PDB file of C-alpha atoms in Angstrom:
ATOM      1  CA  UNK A1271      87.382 123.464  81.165  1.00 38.00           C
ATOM      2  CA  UNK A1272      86.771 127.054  82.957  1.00 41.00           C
ATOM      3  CA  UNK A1273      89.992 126.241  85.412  1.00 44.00           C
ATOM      4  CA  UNK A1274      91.992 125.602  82.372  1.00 46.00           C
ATOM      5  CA  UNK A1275      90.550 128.848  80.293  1.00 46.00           C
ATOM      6  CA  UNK A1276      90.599 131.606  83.087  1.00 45.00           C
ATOM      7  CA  UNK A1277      93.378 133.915  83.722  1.00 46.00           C
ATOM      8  CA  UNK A1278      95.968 131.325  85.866  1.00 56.00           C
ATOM      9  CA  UNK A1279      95.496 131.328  90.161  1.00 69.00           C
ATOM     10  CA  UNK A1280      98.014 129.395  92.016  1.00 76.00           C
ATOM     11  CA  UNK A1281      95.964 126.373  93.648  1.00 79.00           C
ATOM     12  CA  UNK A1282      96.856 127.597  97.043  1.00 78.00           C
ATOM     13  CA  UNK A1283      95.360 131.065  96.139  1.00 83.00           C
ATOM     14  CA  UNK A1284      91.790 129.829  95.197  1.00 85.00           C
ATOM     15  CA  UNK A1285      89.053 130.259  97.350  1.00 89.00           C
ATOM     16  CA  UNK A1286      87.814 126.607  98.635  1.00 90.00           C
ATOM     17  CA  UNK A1287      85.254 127.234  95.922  1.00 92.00           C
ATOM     18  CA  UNK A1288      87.233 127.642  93.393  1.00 89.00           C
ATOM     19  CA  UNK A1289      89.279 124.586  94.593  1.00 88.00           C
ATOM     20  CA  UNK A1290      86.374 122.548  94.254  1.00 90.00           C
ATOM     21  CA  UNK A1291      85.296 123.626  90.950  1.00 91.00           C
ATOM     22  CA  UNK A1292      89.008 122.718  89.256  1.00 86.00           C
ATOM     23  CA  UNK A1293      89.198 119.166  91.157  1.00 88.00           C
ATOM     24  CA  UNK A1294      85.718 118.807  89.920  1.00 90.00           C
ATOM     25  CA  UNK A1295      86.624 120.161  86.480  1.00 90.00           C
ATOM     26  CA  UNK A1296      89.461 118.049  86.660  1.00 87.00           C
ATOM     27  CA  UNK A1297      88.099 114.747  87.741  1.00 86.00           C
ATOM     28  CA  UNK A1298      85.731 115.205  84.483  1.00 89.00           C
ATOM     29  CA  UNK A1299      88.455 115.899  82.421  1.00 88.00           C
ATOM     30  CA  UNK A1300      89.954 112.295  83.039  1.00 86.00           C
ATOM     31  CA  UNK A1301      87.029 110.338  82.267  1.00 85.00           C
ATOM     32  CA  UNK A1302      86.625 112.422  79.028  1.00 87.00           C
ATOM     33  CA  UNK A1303      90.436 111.502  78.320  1.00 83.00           C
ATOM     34  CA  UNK A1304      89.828 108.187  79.512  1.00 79.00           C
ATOM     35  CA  UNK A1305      86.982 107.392  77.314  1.00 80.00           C
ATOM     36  CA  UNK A1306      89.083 109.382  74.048  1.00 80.00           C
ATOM     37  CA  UNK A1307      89.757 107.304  71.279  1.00 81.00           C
ATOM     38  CA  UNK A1308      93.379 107.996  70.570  1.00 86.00           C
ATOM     39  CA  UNK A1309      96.715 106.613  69.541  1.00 90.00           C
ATOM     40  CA  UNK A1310      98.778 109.407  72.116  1.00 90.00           C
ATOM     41  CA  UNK A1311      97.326 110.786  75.454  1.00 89.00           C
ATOM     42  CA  UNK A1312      99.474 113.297  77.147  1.00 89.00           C
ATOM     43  CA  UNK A1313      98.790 114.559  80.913  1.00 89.00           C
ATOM     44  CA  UNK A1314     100.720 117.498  80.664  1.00 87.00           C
ATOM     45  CA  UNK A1315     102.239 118.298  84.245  1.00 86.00           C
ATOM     46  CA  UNK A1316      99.874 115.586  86.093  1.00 90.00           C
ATOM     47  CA  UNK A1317     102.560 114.692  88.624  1.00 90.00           C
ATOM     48  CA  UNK A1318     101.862 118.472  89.514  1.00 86.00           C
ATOM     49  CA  UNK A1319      98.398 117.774  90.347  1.00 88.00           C
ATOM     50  CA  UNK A1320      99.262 115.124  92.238  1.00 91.00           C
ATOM     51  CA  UNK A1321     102.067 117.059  94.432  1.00 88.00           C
ATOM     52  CA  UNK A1322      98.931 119.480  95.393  1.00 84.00           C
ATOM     53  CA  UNK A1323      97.187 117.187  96.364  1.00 85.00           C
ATOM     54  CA  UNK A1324      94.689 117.428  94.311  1.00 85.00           C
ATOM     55  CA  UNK A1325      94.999 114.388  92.609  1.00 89.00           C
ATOM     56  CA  UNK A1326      96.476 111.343  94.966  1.00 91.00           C
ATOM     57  CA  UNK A1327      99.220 108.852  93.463  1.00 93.00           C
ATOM     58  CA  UNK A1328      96.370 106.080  93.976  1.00 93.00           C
ATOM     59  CA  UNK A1329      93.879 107.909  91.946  1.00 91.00           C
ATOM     60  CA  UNK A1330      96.020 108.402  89.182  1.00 93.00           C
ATOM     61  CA  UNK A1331      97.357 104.813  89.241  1.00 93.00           C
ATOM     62  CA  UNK A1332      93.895 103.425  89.373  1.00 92.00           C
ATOM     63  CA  UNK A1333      93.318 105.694  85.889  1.00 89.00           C
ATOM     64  CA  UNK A1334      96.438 104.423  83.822  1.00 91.00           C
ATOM     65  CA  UNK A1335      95.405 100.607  84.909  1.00 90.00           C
ATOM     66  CA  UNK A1336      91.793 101.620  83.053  1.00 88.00           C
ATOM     67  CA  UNK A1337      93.065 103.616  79.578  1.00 85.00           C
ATOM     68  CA  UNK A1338      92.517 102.124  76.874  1.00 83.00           C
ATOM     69  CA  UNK A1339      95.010  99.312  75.828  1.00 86.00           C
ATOM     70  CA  UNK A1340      96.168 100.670  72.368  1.00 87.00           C
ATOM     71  CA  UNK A1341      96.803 104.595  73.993  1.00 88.00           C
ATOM     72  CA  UNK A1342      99.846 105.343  74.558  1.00 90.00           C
ATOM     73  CA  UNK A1343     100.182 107.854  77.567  1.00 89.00           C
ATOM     74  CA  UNK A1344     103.029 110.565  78.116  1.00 90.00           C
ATOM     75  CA  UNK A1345     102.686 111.736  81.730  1.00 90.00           C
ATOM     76  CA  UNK A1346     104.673 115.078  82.634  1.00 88.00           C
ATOM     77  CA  UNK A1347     105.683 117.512  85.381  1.00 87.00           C
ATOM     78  CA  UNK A1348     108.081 117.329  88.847  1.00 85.00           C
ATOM     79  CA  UNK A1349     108.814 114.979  91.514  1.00 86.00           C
ATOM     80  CA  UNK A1350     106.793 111.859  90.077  1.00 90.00           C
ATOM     81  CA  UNK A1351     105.510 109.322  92.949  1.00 91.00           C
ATOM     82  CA  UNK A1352     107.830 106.746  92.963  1.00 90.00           C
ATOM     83  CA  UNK A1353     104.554 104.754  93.380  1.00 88.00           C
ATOM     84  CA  UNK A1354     103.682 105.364  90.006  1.00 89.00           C
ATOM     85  CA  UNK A1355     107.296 104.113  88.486  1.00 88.00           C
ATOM     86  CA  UNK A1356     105.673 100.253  88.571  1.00 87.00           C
ATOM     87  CA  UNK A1357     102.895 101.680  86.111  1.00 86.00           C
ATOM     88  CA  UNK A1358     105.266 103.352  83.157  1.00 83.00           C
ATOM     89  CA  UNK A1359     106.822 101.795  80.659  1.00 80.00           C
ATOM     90  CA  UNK A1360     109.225 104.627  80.184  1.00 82.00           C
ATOM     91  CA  UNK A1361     110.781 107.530  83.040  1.00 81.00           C
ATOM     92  CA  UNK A1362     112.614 110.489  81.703  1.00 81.00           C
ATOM     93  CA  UNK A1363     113.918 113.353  84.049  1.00 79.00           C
ATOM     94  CA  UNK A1364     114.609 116.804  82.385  1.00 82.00           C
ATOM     95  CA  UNK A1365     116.271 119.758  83.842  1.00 84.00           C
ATOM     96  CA  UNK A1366     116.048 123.174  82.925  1.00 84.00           C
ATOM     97  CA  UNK A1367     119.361 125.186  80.966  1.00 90.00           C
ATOM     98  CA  UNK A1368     117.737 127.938  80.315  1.00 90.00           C
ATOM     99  CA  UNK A1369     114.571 129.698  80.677  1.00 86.00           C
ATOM    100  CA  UNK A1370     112.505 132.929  79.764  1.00 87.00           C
ATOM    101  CA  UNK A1371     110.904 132.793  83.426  1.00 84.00           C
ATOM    102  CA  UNK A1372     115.230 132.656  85.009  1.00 86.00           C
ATOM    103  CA  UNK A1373     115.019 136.351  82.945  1.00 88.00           C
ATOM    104  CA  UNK A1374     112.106 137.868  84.717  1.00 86.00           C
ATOM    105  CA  UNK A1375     109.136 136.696  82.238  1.00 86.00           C
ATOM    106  CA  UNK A1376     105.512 135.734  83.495  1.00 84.00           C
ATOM    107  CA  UNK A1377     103.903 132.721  82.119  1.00 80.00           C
ATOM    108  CA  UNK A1378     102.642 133.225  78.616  1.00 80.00           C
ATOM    109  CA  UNK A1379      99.257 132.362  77.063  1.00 80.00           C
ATOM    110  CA  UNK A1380      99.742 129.201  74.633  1.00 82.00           C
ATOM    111  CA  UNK A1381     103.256 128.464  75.715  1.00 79.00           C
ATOM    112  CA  UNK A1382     103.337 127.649  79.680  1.00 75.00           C
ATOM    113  CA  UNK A1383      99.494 127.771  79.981  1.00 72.00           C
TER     114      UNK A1383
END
């Protein structure tokens, strides 16, 4: 996915082209997950998407009611729709002790992106 691959841009500093290319990109990247044949599907800060915008609560809701049965599906990132609580199984809230970013350091290649 080029959204995914490129050097990181804030959401809100993409040009509407760019928008449209990583909802489109993104979009495509759910039906490919959606249509994987696997025991463990994580959407690794999802709720993130959805807090742009990008995504709606709906949407997303709509996609866990179609994965496949047998997947199990670990959904991650900040302020989760409440909408979407009737939908998990499980709901886990993590906070932050400590962090390289509290100390001045950019994301890094392979660990935050």
């Amino acid at each position: 996915v080029t959204a995914v691959n490129a050097v990181p841009k804030l959401f809100s500093q993409m040009s509407p082209e760019e928008r449209a290319l990583t909802v489109r990109e993104l979009h495509g990247g759910l039906l490919k997950a959606q249509n994987a044949v696997c025991d463990v599907l994580i959407l690794d800060e999802i709720f993130w998407v959805v807090s742009l915008g990008v995504l709606s609560a709906e949407e997303l809701a709509a996609w866990i009611r179609r994965k496949p049965l047998h997947t199990e599906l670990v959904l991650t990132g900040r302020n989760a729709p409440t909408a979407l609580y009737a939908e998990a199984d499980y709901i886990t809230e993590m906070r932050c002790v400590k962090h390289p970013y509290g100390q001045g350091l950019c994301a890094r290649r392979g660990i935050e992106y």
